[in-house]
């Protein structure tokens, strides 16, 4: 339900520290042309209200700790580009001394009750990744990305929407070049801490969380939404989620399943009912590079009372030296960056890959009418028992220490990879490509690209440089506030990777249980999980991996446009799926009455065929994925043989 929202007031929150700070030039990670117009918009729904004056004071204090959130984007003088060549494609800096610097704080009201509003239910509404105007739900302040780059829009807009039942929604609208998912969580966590430290105002009757109305707890909101859903009880396979009012969930179990419904893991009900959900962390840049994190080891570190470390300074992600000859695809292969080479693109190679990408797009449009113009999101909830079984199956294909290192993240990433390959008709990881649909390229001048286009695909996987690059730990603190994420591309393994299992399942120890329509997907799962684990391990163990990555990204931004065209075309052909993780501890965002009843995020534009791992409670054991795909593919997802075989008790938001 999209509630009607009326704006009551707006204020620019300023801070006295801003005027004395030098400008901040964008880092190579920020300066990607595709990332510049991408928005990152988290939102929180509470069963209690927040006080506007306290929020104003907390925002002012936050501005002192993170001055960059109050800046304005300006053009970099041409003479400065020589010393910062990556700004050639995106010549911008953040001016902290602008006359109109500050954070926009808006107060609004909704006639609807918070219990009837689903922040995440709106994500199922079809949207476009090609539209020039981003449509956001009414609890967000709109932000014009083009005007932002002209210095006409603030970097951060906060909107507090009071609901009729005493609850509220707090939503932030920001450009992705300012924050990644780690930093947006850090920002909201610190804002909540500062709010709790601010004295309550007894005169704020209209926005008081105690005097205006009785707080609505998360449990009461869930009860108001209707009975909890387990995803299996309804005769037609459809039920409603108490976590998202009015949103239906579909069981992936087939009618031919031999396991009684009563044996379905009870964790599925809790997984669907939980309201800690967020959108993907990656926008259009996910096709070529920037992304969110794979792992989050613990809650974001509190900044404390002062900002002595200045962990928001963007120079921390500037390359230490010029890119060298290691940029060649062969040298970048151990880093899983060989699809992002900054080497000059020859005309034949560029045209060949461009032609292959066009043919790939035409084929995709025929298979899924509407393509990028009509995308949708679907929430897949995998209960604890299925998660445990999935990890065990993925690890069974490895021996010794390799089997012990396969993580839940590896298994879930492999599942996404298989599911999207199946939907798109692409070769499965570990399969013989001759047995599946080929990716044809052009003939003639683009022959080399055509041959490569028919080769194996790849999984795009986001990594957080703070956690995955040991060589950057001195210059990049764990609490770095900014955009510090990039995308690796894990090459699809060949048939040798699954030689221990036959594709008809005859030699698999799970053949009887996991043969679906004549195909056993367990070997593909094991090959994909091993490839993911191998790719991440290789990246982390490569000496100076972080420094090399930064140099590569800087060289890409400084390269001729033909390099960008070649890389984008190559990725459009080769990448099967993309996965990122926003599994951050949303429970830590506490404004004084406990964690939010619902946590969501809208990232636009967003490309298709990507999955985001969403927040869950540590004791829950379930995995929640937000899958973005063409709207015309949503029905096929419900019938996915991969999901029905490997996670039979999962439920899908429809």
XYZ file of C-alpha atoms in Angstrom:
654
model
C 0.000 0.000 0.000
C 1.365 3.405 -0.972
C 0.018 5.876 1.553
C -0.887 9.445 0.648
C 1.682 11.705 2.274
C 1.397 15.443 2.979
C 4.524 17.532 3.570
C 4.246 19.749 6.661
C 7.605 21.526 6.774
C 11.163 21.471 5.482
C 14.388 22.757 7.019
C 18.024 22.839 5.946
C 20.182 21.601 8.828
C 23.587 23.280 8.787
C 26.776 23.004 10.808
C 29.387 25.599 11.683
C 32.284 23.265 10.837
C 31.538 23.026 7.118
C 32.924 26.388 6.016
C 36.505 25.653 7.044
C 36.945 22.307 5.276
C 38.642 21.736 1.903
C 36.751 20.139 -0.993
C 36.647 16.368 -1.387
C 37.421 14.978 -4.850
C 35.619 11.793 -5.805
C 37.568 8.558 -5.450
C 37.953 6.229 -8.472
C 35.205 4.023 -6.982
C 32.831 7.004 -6.794
C 33.723 8.363 -10.227
C 32.251 5.585 -12.335
C 29.970 7.198 -14.937
C 27.231 4.645 -14.268
C 27.287 5.219 -10.527
C 26.917 8.989 -10.661
C 23.145 8.956 -11.125
C 22.363 6.018 -8.863
C 20.371 6.638 -5.674
C 20.678 4.741 -2.385
C 17.555 5.217 -0.264
C 17.178 3.345 3.068
C 13.987 3.609 5.134
C 12.880 2.559 8.607
C 9.333 2.003 9.890
C 8.731 2.298 13.627
C 5.777 1.432 15.818
C 6.442 4.664 17.755
C 6.868 8.256 16.652
C 10.004 10.398 16.594
C 10.279 14.024 17.695
C 11.207 16.430 14.927
C 13.201 18.798 17.133
C 15.314 15.963 18.546
C 15.852 14.605 15.052
C 16.943 18.097 13.960
C 19.511 18.270 16.775
C 20.742 14.745 16.088
C 21.146 15.563 12.376
C 23.134 18.698 13.214
C 25.427 16.635 15.438
C 25.741 13.996 12.719
C 26.757 16.725 10.295
C 29.641 17.649 12.572
C 30.921 14.065 12.524
C 30.306 13.468 8.826
C 30.629 16.933 7.215
C 30.586 15.383 3.766
C 26.839 14.649 3.972
C 26.142 18.407 3.907
C 28.241 19.226 0.837
C 27.264 20.057 -2.730
C 28.689 18.533 -5.899
C 30.667 20.909 -8.117
C 32.763 20.619 -11.291
C 36.481 19.987 -10.942
C 38.696 22.588 -12.690
C 40.353 21.146 -15.782
C 43.832 21.700 -14.381
C 43.066 19.361 -11.465
C 42.226 16.425 -13.718
C 45.899 15.932 -14.627
C 46.712 14.952 -11.049
C 43.510 12.937 -10.683
C 43.101 11.255 -14.114
C 40.191 9.072 -12.984
C 38.086 12.250 -12.843
C 38.239 12.483 -16.636
C 34.957 10.594 -16.934
C 33.375 12.195 -13.844
C 34.972 15.611 -13.155
C 33.322 16.346 -9.815
C 34.196 17.158 -6.232
C 32.139 17.727 -3.083
C 32.213 21.326 -1.905
C 31.873 21.508 1.890
C 32.016 25.310 1.965
C 29.085 25.974 -0.378
C 26.707 28.703 0.729
C 23.773 26.275 0.571
C 25.565 23.354 2.264
C 23.510 21.298 4.694
C 21.065 18.413 5.048
C 17.408 18.774 4.070
C 15.059 17.623 6.851
C 11.376 17.281 5.913
C 8.399 16.563 8.151
C 5.315 14.924 6.651
C 2.203 13.056 7.703
C 0.333 10.082 6.299
C -3.353 9.416 6.785
C -2.668 5.679 6.869
C -1.562 3.690 9.896
C 2.008 2.423 9.972
C 0.664 -1.114 10.459
C -0.993 -0.967 7.026
C 2.074 0.322 5.151
C 4.587 -2.131 3.698
C 7.885 -0.487 2.816
C 9.046 -3.584 0.995
C 5.787 -4.608 -0.609
C 6.204 -1.711 -3.013
C 9.351 -3.329 -4.394
C 7.211 -5.838 -6.284
C 5.700 -3.022 -8.336
C 7.178 -2.994 -11.873
C 9.782 -0.305 -12.480
C 12.230 0.676 -15.206
C 16.013 0.853 -15.113
C 16.027 3.004 -18.256
C 13.676 5.780 -17.159
C 15.345 9.174 -16.752
C 13.140 9.960 -13.739
C 13.401 7.805 -10.639
C 10.074 7.112 -8.951
C 10.289 6.712 -5.176
C 7.558 5.852 -2.663
C 5.995 8.929 -0.997
C 7.894 8.467 2.272
C 11.085 9.451 0.425
C 12.088 12.908 -0.676
C 12.709 12.910 -4.447
C 16.230 13.643 -5.651
C 17.060 14.675 -9.210
C 20.434 13.070 -9.994
C 21.129 15.431 -12.905
C 20.439 18.464 -10.726
C 22.605 16.894 -8.022
C 25.597 16.907 -10.366
C 24.952 20.589 -11.094
C 25.089 21.421 -7.395
C 21.346 22.116 -7.201
C 20.439 19.291 -4.814
C 21.764 18.350 -1.344
C 23.575 15.055 -0.888
C 21.261 13.898 1.895
C 17.518 14.324 2.315
C 15.740 13.000 5.404
C 11.967 12.717 5.654
C 10.095 11.936 8.871
C 6.538 10.817 8.110
C 4.112 10.588 11.052
C 1.456 7.881 10.669
C -2.100 7.927 12.050
C -1.535 5.150 14.602
C 1.431 6.799 16.318
C 4.073 5.067 14.227
C 6.376 6.777 11.746
C 8.665 6.268 8.776
C 12.161 7.737 8.572
C 13.603 7.660 5.050
C 16.895 8.927 3.626
C 17.588 9.760 -0.014
C 21.264 9.833 -1.012
C 23.425 9.294 -4.113
C 25.304 6.008 -4.204
C 28.570 7.881 -4.766
C 28.224 9.132 -1.178
C 27.563 5.790 0.534
C 27.511 2.050 0.047
C 25.328 -0.264 2.142
C 27.888 -0.450 4.949
C 27.982 3.348 5.238
C 24.224 3.896 4.975
C 23.765 1.507 7.904
C 26.543 3.255 9.800
C 24.883 6.625 9.136
C 21.475 5.556 10.460
C 22.990 3.751 13.438
C 24.942 6.825 14.488
C 21.920 9.099 13.893
C 19.911 6.878 16.244
C 22.654 7.070 18.894
C 22.743 10.862 18.686
C 18.940 11.026 18.852
C 18.924 8.990 22.062
C 21.501 11.379 23.561
C 19.322 14.415 22.768
C 16.924 15.522 25.571
C 13.249 15.003 24.882
C 11.172 18.116 24.235
C 7.941 18.274 26.238
C 6.551 20.964 23.927
C 6.639 18.796 20.815
C 3.132 17.427 21.101
C 2.483 16.791 17.427
C 5.562 14.625 16.988
C 6.023 13.195 20.464
C 6.478 9.463 20.758
C 4.881 9.382 24.198
C 2.223 12.084 24.542
C 0.406 12.045 21.209
C -0.491 8.376 20.964
C 0.284 4.930 22.287
C 3.351 3.398 20.627
C 2.575 0.508 18.331
C 4.952 -2.393 18.930
C 6.251 -4.618 16.167
C 4.145 -7.482 17.506
C 1.005 -5.345 17.485
C 1.736 -4.222 13.937
C 2.157 -7.823 12.846
C -1.119 -8.779 14.509
C -2.913 -5.902 12.778
C -1.653 -7.141 9.438
C -3.371 -10.499 9.772
C -2.411 -14.091 10.573
C 1.195 -15.137 10.075
C 1.964 -17.113 6.938
C 4.011 -20.260 6.713
C 3.993 -20.262 2.928
C 2.482 -23.736 2.691
C -0.920 -23.860 4.367
C -3.063 -22.262 1.686
C -4.661 -24.709 -0.718
C -3.673 -22.645 -3.753
C -0.060 -22.235 -2.591
C -0.535 -18.533 -1.813
C -0.604 -16.872 1.579
C 0.015 -13.464 3.098
C 3.058 -12.281 4.986
C 2.542 -10.638 8.332
C 5.797 -8.789 7.793
C 4.477 -7.069 4.689
C 0.795 -6.184 4.914
C -1.182 -7.237 1.868
C 1.768 -9.006 0.203
C 1.210 -12.632 -0.806
C 3.762 -15.448 -0.638
C 3.855 -18.549 -2.841
C 5.199 -21.945 -1.810
C 7.813 -23.376 -4.176
C 6.897 -26.944 -3.252
C 5.363 -28.935 -6.086
C 2.201 -31.002 -5.759
C 4.277 -34.127 -6.354
C 6.388 -33.627 -3.249
C 6.410 -36.661 -0.986
C 7.148 -34.765 2.217
C 4.021 -33.911 4.242
C 3.256 -30.225 4.583
C 3.370 -30.560 8.335
C 7.077 -31.391 8.093
C 7.942 -28.115 6.405
C 10.443 -26.208 8.557
C 8.709 -23.921 11.009
C 11.482 -21.385 10.454
C 9.834 -20.398 7.183
C 6.975 -18.730 9.040
C 9.345 -16.647 11.133
C 11.371 -15.789 8.062
C 8.385 -14.432 6.189
C 7.081 -12.633 9.261
C 10.371 -10.888 9.967
C 10.396 -7.328 8.727
C 14.127 -6.715 8.427
C 14.325 -6.425 4.662
C 16.213 -4.280 2.226
C 16.591 -3.782 -1.489
C 19.631 -4.569 -3.627
C 22.800 -2.644 -2.987
C 23.727 -2.286 -6.584
C 22.362 -0.103 -9.329
C 23.323 0.042 -12.992
C 26.966 0.002 -11.943
C 26.467 -3.596 -10.887
C 26.868 -4.493 -14.568
C 30.377 -3.091 -14.705
C 31.717 -2.712 -11.230
C 30.532 -0.924 -8.115
C 28.478 -2.868 -5.662
C 27.820 -3.547 -2.030
C 29.388 -6.005 0.374
C 29.608 -9.770 0.536
C 30.200 -10.070 4.276
C 29.453 -7.999 7.343
C 31.255 -9.439 10.335
C 29.571 -7.335 13.018
C 27.670 -4.148 13.736
C 29.083 -0.912 12.322
C 31.479 0.719 14.713
C 30.154 3.698 16.616
C 31.938 6.917 15.831
C 31.852 8.095 19.418
C 31.567 11.708 20.434
C 34.206 13.087 18.074
C 35.313 12.621 14.494
C 39.054 12.680 15.098
C 39.819 9.964 12.547
C 37.954 11.797 9.762
C 37.055 8.435 8.279
C 34.864 10.119 5.654
C 37.810 11.562 3.699
C 37.747 10.225 0.140
C 41.516 10.369 -0.373
C 41.626 7.064 1.547
C 40.447 5.319 -1.640
C 42.805 7.001 -4.074
C 45.377 4.766 -5.779
C 48.924 4.985 -4.442
C 50.526 4.916 -7.887
C 49.810 4.822 -11.587
C 48.410 1.644 -13.108
C 51.103 -0.596 -14.578
C 51.200 -3.353 -17.169
C 49.593 -5.887 -14.797
C 46.247 -4.552 -16.113
C 46.219 -7.187 -18.863
C 43.368 -9.732 -18.589
C 45.844 -12.530 -17.861
C 47.370 -10.668 -14.924
C 43.931 -9.733 -13.587
C 42.510 -13.266 -13.732
C 43.633 -14.254 -10.185
C 41.777 -11.165 -8.954
C 38.569 -12.130 -10.817
C 38.862 -8.753 -12.563
C 39.850 -9.936 -16.040
C 36.520 -8.770 -17.509
C 37.330 -5.213 -16.404
C 40.661 -4.652 -18.170
C 41.684 -1.045 -18.829
C 43.737 -2.009 -21.880
C 42.977 0.000 -24.993
C 40.174 -1.636 -26.941
C 40.820 -2.237 -30.633
C 38.085 -1.402 -33.111
C 37.529 -5.030 -34.141
C 37.323 -6.189 -30.537
C 34.994 -3.372 -29.499
C 32.643 -3.852 -32.446
C 32.664 -7.606 -31.981
C 31.652 -7.402 -28.339
C 29.125 -4.649 -29.045
C 27.510 -6.771 -31.735
C 27.466 -9.790 -29.413
C 25.837 -7.682 -26.682
C 23.166 -6.410 -29.077
C 22.325 -9.953 -30.183
C 22.217 -11.040 -26.552
C 19.810 -8.180 -25.794
C 17.564 -9.059 -28.732
C 17.420 -12.698 -27.639
C 16.636 -11.665 -24.058
C 13.873 -9.318 -25.231
C 12.288 -12.138 -27.198
C 12.427 -14.468 -24.209
C 11.310 -11.838 -21.684
C 9.228 -9.082 -23.348
C 9.714 -5.689 -21.748
C 13.309 -6.402 -20.727
C 14.877 -3.595 -18.718
C 11.840 -1.357 -19.198
C 9.738 -3.428 -16.773
C 11.581 -4.968 -13.846
C 10.191 -6.359 -10.634
C 11.512 -7.688 -7.333
C 10.589 -10.932 -5.618
C 11.413 -11.892 -2.040
C 12.671 -15.459 -1.612
C 12.718 -16.752 1.971
C 14.718 -19.929 2.577
C 14.042 -21.557 5.974
C 16.830 -22.697 8.271
C 16.545 -26.414 7.464
C 16.829 -25.751 3.728
C 19.790 -23.420 4.281
C 21.614 -26.099 6.248
C 20.864 -28.729 3.623
C 21.932 -26.414 0.795
C 25.293 -25.762 2.456
C 25.831 -29.474 3.105
C 25.070 -30.328 -0.528
C 27.396 -27.600 -1.806
C 30.251 -28.781 0.419
C 29.767 -32.448 -0.502
C 31.389 -31.833 -3.872
C 34.722 -30.870 -2.264
C 37.270 -32.911 -0.376
C 39.064 -32.329 2.920
C 39.771 -28.737 3.870
C 38.011 -27.427 0.735
C 34.725 -28.912 1.944
C 35.102 -27.254 5.343
C 35.679 -23.826 3.778
C 32.445 -23.776 1.752
C 30.299 -21.173 3.518
C 26.594 -20.418 3.546
C 27.425 -17.373 1.428
C 29.079 -19.644 -1.177
C 26.102 -22.002 -1.261
C 23.512 -19.230 -1.544
C 25.531 -17.477 -4.252
C 25.695 -20.753 -6.171
C 21.927 -21.204 -5.818
C 21.269 -17.753 -7.284
C 23.703 -18.432 -10.111
C 21.955 -21.687 -11.038
C 18.434 -20.266 -10.729
C 19.137 -17.318 -13.026
C 21.034 -19.476 -15.547
C 18.036 -21.799 -15.691
C 15.593 -18.920 -16.203
C 17.746 -17.297 -18.883
C 18.508 -20.545 -20.710
C 22.254 -20.149 -20.100
C 24.751 -22.976 -19.480
C 24.876 -24.073 -15.859
C 28.187 -23.831 -13.983
C 30.152 -27.049 -14.413
C 28.108 -28.197 -17.412
C 29.157 -28.985 -20.972
C 28.231 -25.884 -22.982
C 27.390 -27.970 -26.049
C 24.434 -29.409 -24.128
C 22.943 -25.990 -23.470
C 22.108 -22.852 -25.418
C 25.145 -21.121 -26.967
C 25.820 -17.425 -26.751
C 26.459 -16.446 -30.330
C 28.442 -13.398 -31.312
C 29.016 -11.657 -34.647
C 30.715 -13.006 -37.712
C 33.437 -11.373 -39.719
C 35.367 -8.607 -37.983
C 34.230 -9.555 -34.488
C 35.155 -13.239 -34.756
C 37.415 -13.229 -31.689
C 34.718 -11.675 -29.556
C 32.179 -14.099 -30.968
C 34.272 -17.064 -29.924
C 34.701 -15.597 -26.444
C 30.996 -14.824 -26.235
C 30.209 -18.507 -26.677
C 32.511 -19.401 -23.789
C 31.659 -19.710 -20.128
C 29.717 -17.080 -18.234
C 30.382 -15.492 -14.857
C 28.830 -14.532 -11.543
C 29.174 -10.905 -10.478
C 29.922 -10.772 -6.760
C 30.243 -7.640 -4.654
C 33.099 -7.257 -2.190
C 33.706 -4.738 0.567
C 37.247 -3.404 0.264
C 37.338 -2.633 3.982
C 37.132 -6.299 4.842
C 38.621 -8.112 1.858
C 41.826 -6.169 1.141
C 44.520 -6.641 3.747
C 46.869 -4.224 2.016
C 44.347 -1.368 2.369
C 43.802 -1.702 6.127
C 46.308 1.031 6.951
C 44.719 3.601 4.623
C 41.124 2.365 4.784
C 39.692 2.011 8.315
C 36.960 -0.499 9.094
C 34.559 2.387 9.752
C 35.346 4.232 6.515
C 32.274 6.274 5.624
C 31.847 6.328 1.885
C 31.559 4.001 -1.077
C 34.169 1.240 -0.720
C 32.717 -1.652 -2.695
C 33.478 -3.178 -6.067
C 32.488 -6.199 -8.135
C 34.459 -9.347 -8.850
C 33.445 -11.691 -11.668
C 33.732 -15.396 -10.854
C 34.230 -17.394 -14.067
C 31.833 -20.271 -14.617
C 33.681 -23.570 -14.096
C 33.924 -26.138 -16.882
C 32.738 -29.760 -16.859
C 35.894 -30.927 -15.049
C 34.705 -29.121 -11.935
C 31.724 -31.465 -11.646
C 33.348 -34.638 -12.976
C 32.727 -36.414 -9.665
C 28.978 -36.214 -10.322
C 27.158 -37.193 -13.489
C 24.618 -34.778 -14.915
C 21.832 -37.335 -14.921
C 22.465 -37.858 -11.222
C 23.233 -41.577 -11.583
C 26.475 -41.418 -9.578
C 25.274 -38.828 -7.100
C 24.591 -39.974 -3.530
C 21.573 -37.651 -3.642
C 20.245 -38.942 -6.972
C 16.980 -40.310 -5.612
C 16.152 -37.149 -3.642
C 17.344 -34.483 -6.072
C 16.413 -35.659 -9.521
C 13.920 -33.180 -10.944
C 12.546 -33.631 -14.434
C 15.506 -35.799 -15.417
C 18.110 -33.306 -14.172
C 20.075 -33.346 -10.950
C 21.239 -29.822 -10.059
C 23.481 -30.868 -7.164
C 26.670 -31.192 -9.283
C 26.125 -27.709 -10.716
C 25.557 -26.348 -7.214
C 28.813 -27.897 -6.020
C 30.789 -26.631 -9.020
C 29.403 -23.113 -8.594
C 30.021 -23.013 -4.830
C 33.599 -24.199 -5.286
C 34.164 -21.521 -7.945
C 32.826 -18.811 -5.640
C 35.014 -19.963 -2.747
C 38.052 -20.216 -5.032
C 37.504 -16.767 -6.527
C 37.146 -15.041 -3.170
C 40.139 -16.889 -1.704
C 42.312 -16.028 -4.701
C 41.392 -12.358 -4.470
C 42.088 -12.161 -0.744
C 45.413 -13.976 -1.025
C 46.745 -12.013 -3.989
C 49.471 -9.623 -2.803
C 48.445 -5.959 -2.977
C 44.982 -6.923 -4.274
C 43.352 -3.745 -3.000
C 45.998 -1.448 -4.435
C 45.851 -3.197 -7.800
C 42.075 -2.952 -7.856
C 42.153 0.800 -7.146
C 44.748 1.325 -9.863
C 42.663 -0.658 -12.319
C 39.492 1.298 -11.531
C 41.361 4.601 -11.861
C 42.795 3.484 -15.210
C 39.326 2.495 -16.438
C 37.938 5.943 -15.631
C 40.840 7.618 -17.455
C 40.695 5.316 -20.498
C 39.026 6.164 -23.823
C 35.296 5.575 -24.050
C 35.925 2.562 -26.269
C 37.214 0.735 -23.169
C 33.943 1.397 -21.351
C 31.921 0.264 -24.387
C 34.017 -2.903 -24.706
C 33.779 -3.746 -21.001
C 30.045 -3.095 -20.771
C 29.376 -5.173 -23.879
C 31.533 -8.019 -22.630
C 29.808 -8.061 -19.249
C 26.356 -7.899 -20.827
C 27.225 -11.071 -22.717
C 29.175 -12.946 -20.050
C 27.559 -12.194 -16.676
C 24.841 -14.701 -15.766
C 23.825 -13.201 -12.422
C 24.923 -10.755 -9.757
C 24.784 -11.122 -5.981
C 25.367 -8.661 -3.183
C 24.714 -8.661 0.551
C 22.997 -6.162 2.803
C 22.925 -8.509 5.744
C 23.778 -5.783 8.240
C 22.588 -5.705 11.874
C 19.530 -3.514 11.413
C 18.602 -4.207 15.049
C 21.383 -1.792 16.026
C 19.410 1.145 14.591
C 17.522 2.007 17.774
C 16.065 5.471 18.373
C 15.060 4.621 21.929
C 12.090 2.259 21.649
C 13.775 -0.768 20.142
C 14.680 -1.667 16.551
C 12.591 -0.766 13.542
C 9.548 -2.843 12.678
C 10.654 -2.831 9.049
C 13.856 -1.878 7.242
C 13.926 -1.344 3.489
C 15.998 0.291 0.822
C 15.357 1.401 -2.733
C 18.338 1.574 -5.094
C 17.612 2.984 -8.516
C 18.380 2.360 -11.280
C 18.791 -1.379 -10.746
C 19.728 -3.895 -13.465
C 17.967 -7.273 -13.818
C 19.253 -10.688 -12.772
C 20.627 -9.713 -9.423
C 20.050 -10.881 -5.867
C 20.572 -9.162 -2.535
C 21.023 -11.048 0.739
C 18.821 -9.238 3.227
C 19.025 -8.737 7.004
C 17.791 -11.496 9.286
C 17.938 -12.008 13.026
C 21.096 -13.890 14.084
C 19.033 -16.566 15.847
C 16.696 -17.099 12.896
C 18.955 -19.168 10.660
C 16.946 -18.373 7.534
C 18.202 -16.583 4.435
C 16.185 -13.892 2.696
C 16.946 -12.864 -0.887
C 15.521 -10.027 -2.930
C 15.630 -11.078 -6.582
C 15.415 -8.435 -9.317
C 14.370 -9.721 -12.732
C 12.219 -8.777 -15.744
C 8.551 -8.622 -14.790
C 7.795 -11.076 -17.588
C 10.106 -13.641 -15.920
C 8.350 -13.525 -12.527
C 5.925 -16.327 -13.395
C 8.783 -18.574 -14.537
C 10.581 -17.946 -11.253
C 7.650 -19.490 -9.374
C 8.142 -22.656 -11.425
C 11.939 -22.745 -11.113
C 13.108 -26.375 -11.097
C 16.375 -25.287 -9.433
C 14.582 -23.719 -6.474
C 12.019 -26.512 -6.191
C 14.776 -29.125 -6.066
C 17.408 -27.415 -3.886
C 15.245 -25.314 -1.499
C 11.852 -27.072 -1.627
C 10.429 -25.387 1.491
C 11.245 -21.821 0.456
C 8.477 -19.262 -0.073
C 8.325 -16.553 -2.702
C 6.701 -13.133 -2.408
C 4.291 -12.723 -5.337
